[in-house]
Amino acid sequence: MSTGHPLHREEQAESAHWQREAREQFPIITAHPELVYLDSAATSQKPRAVLDAVETYLTTTNANAGRGTYPWANRTTELVERTRRRVKEFLGDPEPQRSAVHFTSGTTEGLRIIARDWLTSYLTDGDEILVPFADHQANLDPWWEAQRLLADRGIDVRVRALPYQAESGDYDHRALDRVIGPRTRFVAATHIHHVYGGDMNVHRIRAAVGPDVPICLDAAQSVGHLPVSVAGSALDVDFLVFSGHKALALPGSGAVWARNARGPLFEPGGWHGTPNTVGIASLEAALDWLDAVGTDRIAGWTVGLATRLTDGLRRLTSYEILGCQSSLAAGSPVPAVQRRHGIVTFRHRDIPSDDLGFILFSHGFMVRADSLCQAGAAEKDGSVRVSLHVYNTVEEIDRLLTVLASLD
């Protein structure tokens, strides 16, 4: 992202041109050049292709799915089934004939469905589950709920905490052996941490628990932001859950992907009512747009911006960066430094985070400034989170650093 080595100038110019073309496809961004949106981890903005797909669906096809024989209903039913196949394809599903996709309102609902409808039918008395105690609250509460539901049936299940490295926020993979035992039956984990922005190295959890223990992955901060593939050993997980609205689709859309290779088949319970068909239409369009633009290029761009911001913050004495104190350029080899995937979170040593959030908005920057829904965090633990997407620019990061430096 720097203007450094002359051999890279042509590549940098091409990347900047690609990014400008992508940015111009977001009407809300181009309509407000005075504002800088830096809260894409909370929800992403929507490209014109998604907005057009929603309008087209609502003005040409809108009907219920699976409940009619007339053409609009048939087309809506096919939309739902086609988008299921599209999700599998987008995730690189190696065995789509065996896996399942269930549409939800987002990651939170998806995790709760797995906990209520699948995990409670899988566990037996004396089993243990391993879950994150310092990730998003949505990836902790469902597993406590499952424990309570099982306790009501007289089944005692122990919930154990994944260990963390205090300095980076990553899971402490060296300490996993101390919490994994012969009754470990399930692990819930996060792909990209919503506060620290780091890859949580789920492949190391798989190596520690062995080939037979199901793993559920919260991918809310990765799908739509970087390439995500469930093929191969990097993400050998059994469930992957994501929110459509963080992946350029409409609010109220999301999905659970289930591999159906370990444990019982994933079959959500209860009566399945009307699906969010317009949300599903937006999700299909969002996945198509992401593939066309390239999630690898999006990741390279946002990692570069996060690196620039991290490097700038490290030069300012009044700020504390949360998580790993350094970052990497997109093309760097992987040493003992986590790459920040488009999220940089920090605190000012004297200015409360909510006040800093108001100050930044007075300069046109929209950031998240609170405890970030982190499990175990209190109001006093507030921080400022900058989260990036393809529509953000180098100039925006430099302007932000100028404002932050004026408060140093």
XYZ file of C-alpha atoms in Angstrom:
408
model
C 0.000 0.000 0.000
C 2.995 2.303 0.414
C 4.483 4.123 -2.549
C 7.824 2.463 -1.875
C 9.686 0.242 -4.333
C 9.542 1.505 -7.958
C 9.127 -2.046 -9.266
C 5.708 -2.106 -7.632
C 4.423 1.263 -8.889
C 2.660 -0.178 -11.942
C 0.987 -2.828 -9.809
C -0.019 -0.192 -7.250
C -1.500 2.025 -9.955
C -3.498 -0.890 -11.350
C -4.775 -1.744 -7.867
C -5.793 1.864 -7.209
C -7.672 1.982 -10.546
C -9.463 -1.288 -9.723
C -10.427 0.051 -6.312
C -11.813 3.320 -7.728
C -14.005 1.371 -10.126
C -15.273 -0.841 -7.297
C -15.910 2.140 -4.993
C -17.992 3.884 -7.645
C -20.469 0.993 -7.544
C -21.636 1.939 -4.017
C -24.259 4.698 -4.315
C -24.308 5.595 -0.615
C -20.535 6.085 -0.644
C -20.368 8.227 -3.772
C -23.370 10.309 -2.659
C -21.595 11.421 0.535
C -17.983 12.312 -0.314
C -17.766 14.388 2.867
C -18.260 11.277 5.033
C -15.957 8.299 5.557
C -17.656 5.012 6.451
C -15.335 2.906 8.643
C -17.815 0.477 10.240
C -18.023 -2.405 7.765
C -17.553 -5.018 10.515
C -20.957 -3.894 11.834
C -22.588 -3.878 8.402
C -21.307 -3.426 4.881
C -22.610 -1.009 2.285
C -24.356 -2.391 -0.797
C -23.209 -2.187 -4.429
C -25.585 -1.140 -7.195
C -25.786 -4.736 -8.460
C -27.343 -5.836 -5.169
C -29.790 -2.925 -5.084
C -30.791 -3.639 -8.697
C -31.324 -7.336 -7.953
C -33.600 -6.451 -5.039
C -35.652 -4.039 -7.159
C -35.886 -6.535 -10.008
C -37.042 -9.304 -7.700
C -39.672 -7.148 -5.981
C -41.033 -5.757 -9.254
C -41.027 -8.919 -11.361
C -41.128 -12.045 -9.200
C -42.093 -11.403 -5.570
C -43.993 -14.420 -4.192
C -43.717 -17.015 -1.448
C -41.376 -19.963 -1.892
C -42.455 -23.597 -1.914
C -46.136 -22.698 -1.562
C -47.500 -22.109 -5.049
C -47.565 -23.475 -8.585
C -47.841 -20.218 -10.530
C -44.756 -18.763 -12.278
C -43.820 -16.115 -9.677
C -43.899 -18.688 -6.895
C -41.959 -21.183 -8.986
C -39.293 -18.602 -9.789
C -39.005 -17.670 -6.105
C -38.652 -21.321 -5.111
C -35.924 -21.728 -7.708
C -34.219 -18.565 -6.412
C -34.002 -20.071 -2.929
C -32.637 -23.385 -4.172
C -30.247 -21.711 -6.605
C -28.865 -19.496 -3.852
C -28.306 -22.552 -1.658
C -26.182 -23.991 -4.437
C -24.504 -20.600 -4.873
C -23.491 -20.481 -1.198
C -21.904 -23.917 -1.474
C -20.051 -22.898 -4.610
C -18.877 -19.631 -3.041
C -17.480 -21.536 -0.059
C -15.688 -24.078 -2.248
C -17.794 -26.923 -0.869
C -16.025 -30.162 -1.920
C -19.124 -32.357 -1.422
C -22.192 -30.222 -2.154
C -24.382 -33.297 -2.548
C -23.889 -34.128 1.155
C -23.848 -30.680 2.769
C -26.779 -28.440 3.663
C -27.460 -24.699 3.604
C -30.110 -23.153 5.823
C -30.961 -19.465 5.456
C -31.197 -17.389 8.614
C -31.507 -13.753 9.660
C -27.763 -13.681 10.319
C -24.920 -15.238 12.269
C -26.575 -14.904 15.682
C -29.670 -16.850 14.665
C -27.567 -19.403 12.823
C -25.437 -20.183 15.867
C -28.538 -20.477 18.056
C -30.133 -22.932 15.615
C -27.029 -25.126 15.696
C -26.987 -24.975 19.493
C -30.694 -25.707 19.998
C -31.516 -28.054 17.156
C -28.267 -29.930 16.537
C -25.931 -29.774 19.527
C -28.566 -30.700 22.093
C -29.353 -33.870 20.144
C -25.676 -34.773 19.857
C -24.340 -34.408 23.394
C -24.721 -36.892 26.235
C -24.202 -36.773 29.990
C -20.598 -35.956 30.911
C -19.624 -34.480 27.524
C -17.584 -31.291 27.277
C -17.678 -28.473 24.750
C -14.989 -25.891 24.095
C -16.168 -22.361 23.260
C -14.724 -18.812 23.005
C -15.127 -16.587 26.067
C -13.672 -13.408 24.513
C -15.088 -13.386 20.992
C -18.447 -11.948 19.910
C -21.202 -12.479 22.485
C -23.216 -14.246 19.775
C -20.629 -17.044 19.758
C -20.912 -17.651 23.498
C -24.534 -17.260 24.585
C -25.950 -20.054 22.343
C -23.648 -22.637 23.906
C -24.667 -21.633 27.442
C -28.272 -21.898 26.274
C -27.632 -25.426 24.974
C -26.115 -26.374 28.321
C -29.218 -25.078 30.141
C -31.578 -26.932 27.814
C -29.679 -30.158 28.382
C -29.609 -29.582 32.153
C -33.405 -29.335 32.078
C -33.399 -32.881 30.696
C -31.007 -34.109 33.360
C -27.977 -34.140 31.042
C -24.859 -32.557 32.526
C -22.535 -30.967 29.941
C -19.456 -28.952 30.847
C -18.663 -25.712 28.971
C -14.928 -25.019 28.865
C -13.140 -21.898 27.628
C -10.808 -21.756 24.671
C -7.456 -20.390 25.907
C -6.220 -17.039 24.561
C -2.886 -15.323 24.029
C -3.180 -12.027 25.882
C -0.744 -10.179 23.653
C -2.417 -10.933 20.316
C -5.987 -12.003 21.087
C -5.402 -15.228 19.133
C -6.325 -18.582 20.625
C -3.445 -20.034 22.634
C -2.875 -23.168 20.599
C -0.026 -24.256 22.865
C -2.489 -24.463 25.770
C -5.185 -26.424 23.933
C -3.892 -29.743 25.230
C -4.724 -28.611 28.774
C -8.424 -28.098 27.993
C -9.069 -30.871 25.471
C -9.969 -34.215 26.979
C -11.491 -37.569 26.066
C -15.023 -36.133 26.514
C -14.489 -33.087 24.280
C -17.299 -33.426 21.768
C -17.633 -29.998 20.117
C -15.705 -26.768 19.545
C -17.066 -23.324 18.650
C -14.544 -20.877 17.214
C -14.202 -17.658 15.240
C -12.534 -17.209 11.861
C -11.606 -13.492 11.982
C -11.884 -11.783 15.376
C -14.324 -8.872 15.330
C -12.178 -6.767 17.700
C -8.575 -7.734 16.943
C -8.998 -8.387 13.220
C -6.696 -11.410 13.269
C -7.110 -14.822 11.711
C -7.742 -17.178 14.646
C -5.930 -20.126 13.018
C -8.718 -22.669 13.235
C -6.559 -25.281 11.501
C -4.564 -25.521 14.733
C -7.731 -26.302 16.671
C -8.508 -29.116 14.247
C -5.000 -30.484 14.691
C -5.411 -30.398 18.482
C -8.863 -31.995 18.746
C -8.306 -34.599 16.057
C -10.378 -35.639 13.048
C -13.618 -36.619 14.777
C -14.713 -33.590 16.840
C -17.187 -31.224 15.107
C -16.132 -27.572 14.873
C -18.538 -24.664 14.355
C -17.076 -21.505 12.815
C -18.377 -17.956 13.175
C -17.387 -16.473 9.804
C -19.241 -13.175 10.145
C -16.044 -11.153 9.631
C -14.564 -13.259 6.853
C -17.273 -14.136 4.310
C -17.457 -11.196 1.937
C -14.140 -9.775 3.123
C -11.592 -12.397 2.050
C -11.494 -15.763 0.257
C -13.164 -18.461 2.369
C -12.977 -22.123 1.374
C -14.148 -25.167 3.319
C -12.159 -27.424 1.006
C -8.864 -28.725 2.327
C -7.378 -28.613 5.799
C -7.331 -24.847 6.451
C -11.056 -24.761 7.324
C -11.904 -28.376 8.094
C -15.004 -27.317 10.003
C -18.470 -28.815 10.224
C -20.527 -25.633 10.402
C -19.799 -22.235 8.913
C -22.179 -19.398 9.774
C -22.234 -15.907 8.297
C -24.352 -12.768 7.993
C -25.412 -11.543 4.576
C -25.516 -7.917 5.662
C -21.771 -8.007 6.448
C -21.165 -9.488 2.981
C -22.837 -6.731 0.906
C -26.349 -8.250 1.039
C -29.423 -6.902 2.839
C -29.973 -6.930 6.613
C -31.848 -9.972 7.872
C -30.031 -12.397 5.576
C -27.476 -15.046 6.420
C -26.788 -18.745 6.217
C -25.625 -21.855 8.020
C -23.508 -24.188 5.931
C -23.299 -27.719 7.380
C -20.815 -30.297 6.113
C -22.842 -33.254 7.462
C -19.713 -35.368 7.903
C -19.527 -35.660 11.709
C -22.419 -36.211 14.092
C -26.106 -36.271 13.126
C -27.416 -34.598 9.994
C -28.164 -30.910 10.419
C -31.933 -30.482 10.324
C -33.298 -27.271 11.877
C -36.341 -28.017 13.991
C -39.790 -26.510 13.955
C -42.055 -25.333 11.181
C -40.198 -23.466 8.462
C -42.199 -20.364 7.642
C -41.787 -17.888 4.835
C -38.111 -17.326 4.058
C -36.654 -13.851 3.607
C -36.860 -14.140 -0.158
C -35.744 -10.587 -0.910
C -32.777 -11.068 1.427
C -31.924 -14.293 -0.379
C -32.109 -12.474 -3.730
C -29.718 -9.852 -2.387
C -27.353 -12.549 -1.100
C -27.157 -14.252 -4.482
C -26.356 -10.921 -6.127
C -23.777 -10.066 -3.451
C -21.935 -13.368 -3.916
C -21.915 -12.855 -7.681
C -20.513 -9.331 -7.228
C -17.843 -10.513 -4.800
C -16.718 -13.232 -7.175
C -16.591 -10.796 -10.089
C -14.562 -8.196 -8.162
C -12.436 -10.823 -6.400
C -12.387 -11.492 -2.663
C -8.633 -12.010 -2.912
C -8.228 -8.479 -4.254
C -10.613 -7.094 -1.636
C -8.595 -8.789 1.108
C -5.329 -7.481 -0.315
C -6.705 -3.939 -0.386
C -8.157 -3.933 3.134
C -5.114 -5.665 4.646
C -2.999 -2.940 3.080
C -5.187 -0.193 4.551
C -5.134 -1.864 7.967
C -1.350 -2.107 7.783
C -1.096 1.593 6.944
C -3.364 2.534 9.851
C -1.596 0.209 12.301
C 1.811 1.562 11.333
C 0.567 5.131 11.730
C -0.988 4.486 15.134
C 2.217 2.913 16.419
C 3.951 6.265 15.904
C 1.422 8.070 18.137
C 2.180 7.773 21.852
C -1.378 8.415 23.081
C -2.903 5.327 21.478
C -3.047 1.675 22.495
C -3.645 -0.817 19.694
C -5.689 -3.845 20.756
C -4.416 -7.256 19.742
C -1.217 -7.755 17.820
C 0.831 -4.557 17.822
C 2.111 -5.016 14.282
C 0.535 -5.978 10.996
C 1.584 -7.310 7.620
C 1.240 -6.314 4.011
C -0.961 -8.632 1.993
C 1.901 -10.365 0.213
C 4.089 -10.900 3.255
C 5.076 -14.399 4.353
C 3.448 -15.576 7.568
C 5.797 -15.198 10.545
C 4.771 -14.782 14.188
C 2.734 -11.654 13.405
C -0.994 -11.767 12.709
C -2.282 -10.162 9.555
C -5.087 -7.667 10.256
C -7.977 -8.436 7.940
C -9.476 -4.974 7.606
C -10.058 -4.342 11.339
C -7.964 -2.103 13.596
C -9.148 -1.402 17.155
C -7.522 1.064 19.542
C -7.941 3.296 22.581
C -6.728 6.780 23.450
C -4.968 6.802 26.807
C -6.822 9.918 27.998
C -9.951 10.389 25.858
C -12.839 7.947 26.525
C -13.680 5.892 23.474
C -17.239 7.159 23.091
C -15.968 10.752 23.219
C -13.316 9.908 20.646
C -16.043 8.450 18.434
C -17.972 11.751 18.573
C -14.804 13.726 17.851
C -14.058 11.575 14.819
C -17.586 11.979 13.476
C -17.239 15.750 13.792
C -14.457 15.312 11.208
C -16.639 13.074 9.024
C -15.455 9.633 10.174
C -18.034 6.978 11.096
C -16.478 4.391 13.434
C -17.687 2.000 16.119
C -16.895 3.245 19.627
C -18.072 1.052 22.520
C -17.389 -2.417 23.963
C -18.023 -3.999 20.507
C -20.304 -6.796 21.781
C -17.228 -8.643 23.020
C -18.047 -11.386 25.507
C -16.776 -10.484 28.966
C -16.207 -6.821 28.093
C -17.674 -4.052 30.246
C -18.499 -0.448 29.430
C -15.106 0.589 30.795
C -13.489 -1.613 28.156
C -14.750 0.556 25.303
C -12.568 1.056 22.252
C -12.671 2.549 18.773
C -12.880 0.105 15.889
C -12.033 0.997 12.322
C -13.274 -1.672 9.922
C -12.622 -1.449 6.213
C -13.957 -2.650 2.900
C -13.242 -2.216 -0.784
C -14.836 1.262 -0.865
C -12.277 2.739 1.560
C -9.215 4.557 0.284
C -5.620 5.359 1.203
C -6.560 9.039 1.388
C -9.229 8.281 3.985
C -6.746 6.442 6.187
C -4.249 9.284 5.906
C -6.927 11.844 6.794
C -7.923 9.740 9.799
C -4.327 9.536 10.976
C -3.994 13.300 10.669
C -6.999 13.807 12.955
C -5.759 11.215 15.435
C -2.332 12.798 15.452
C -3.878 16.154 16.345
C -5.160 14.494 19.549
C -1.835 12.840 20.415
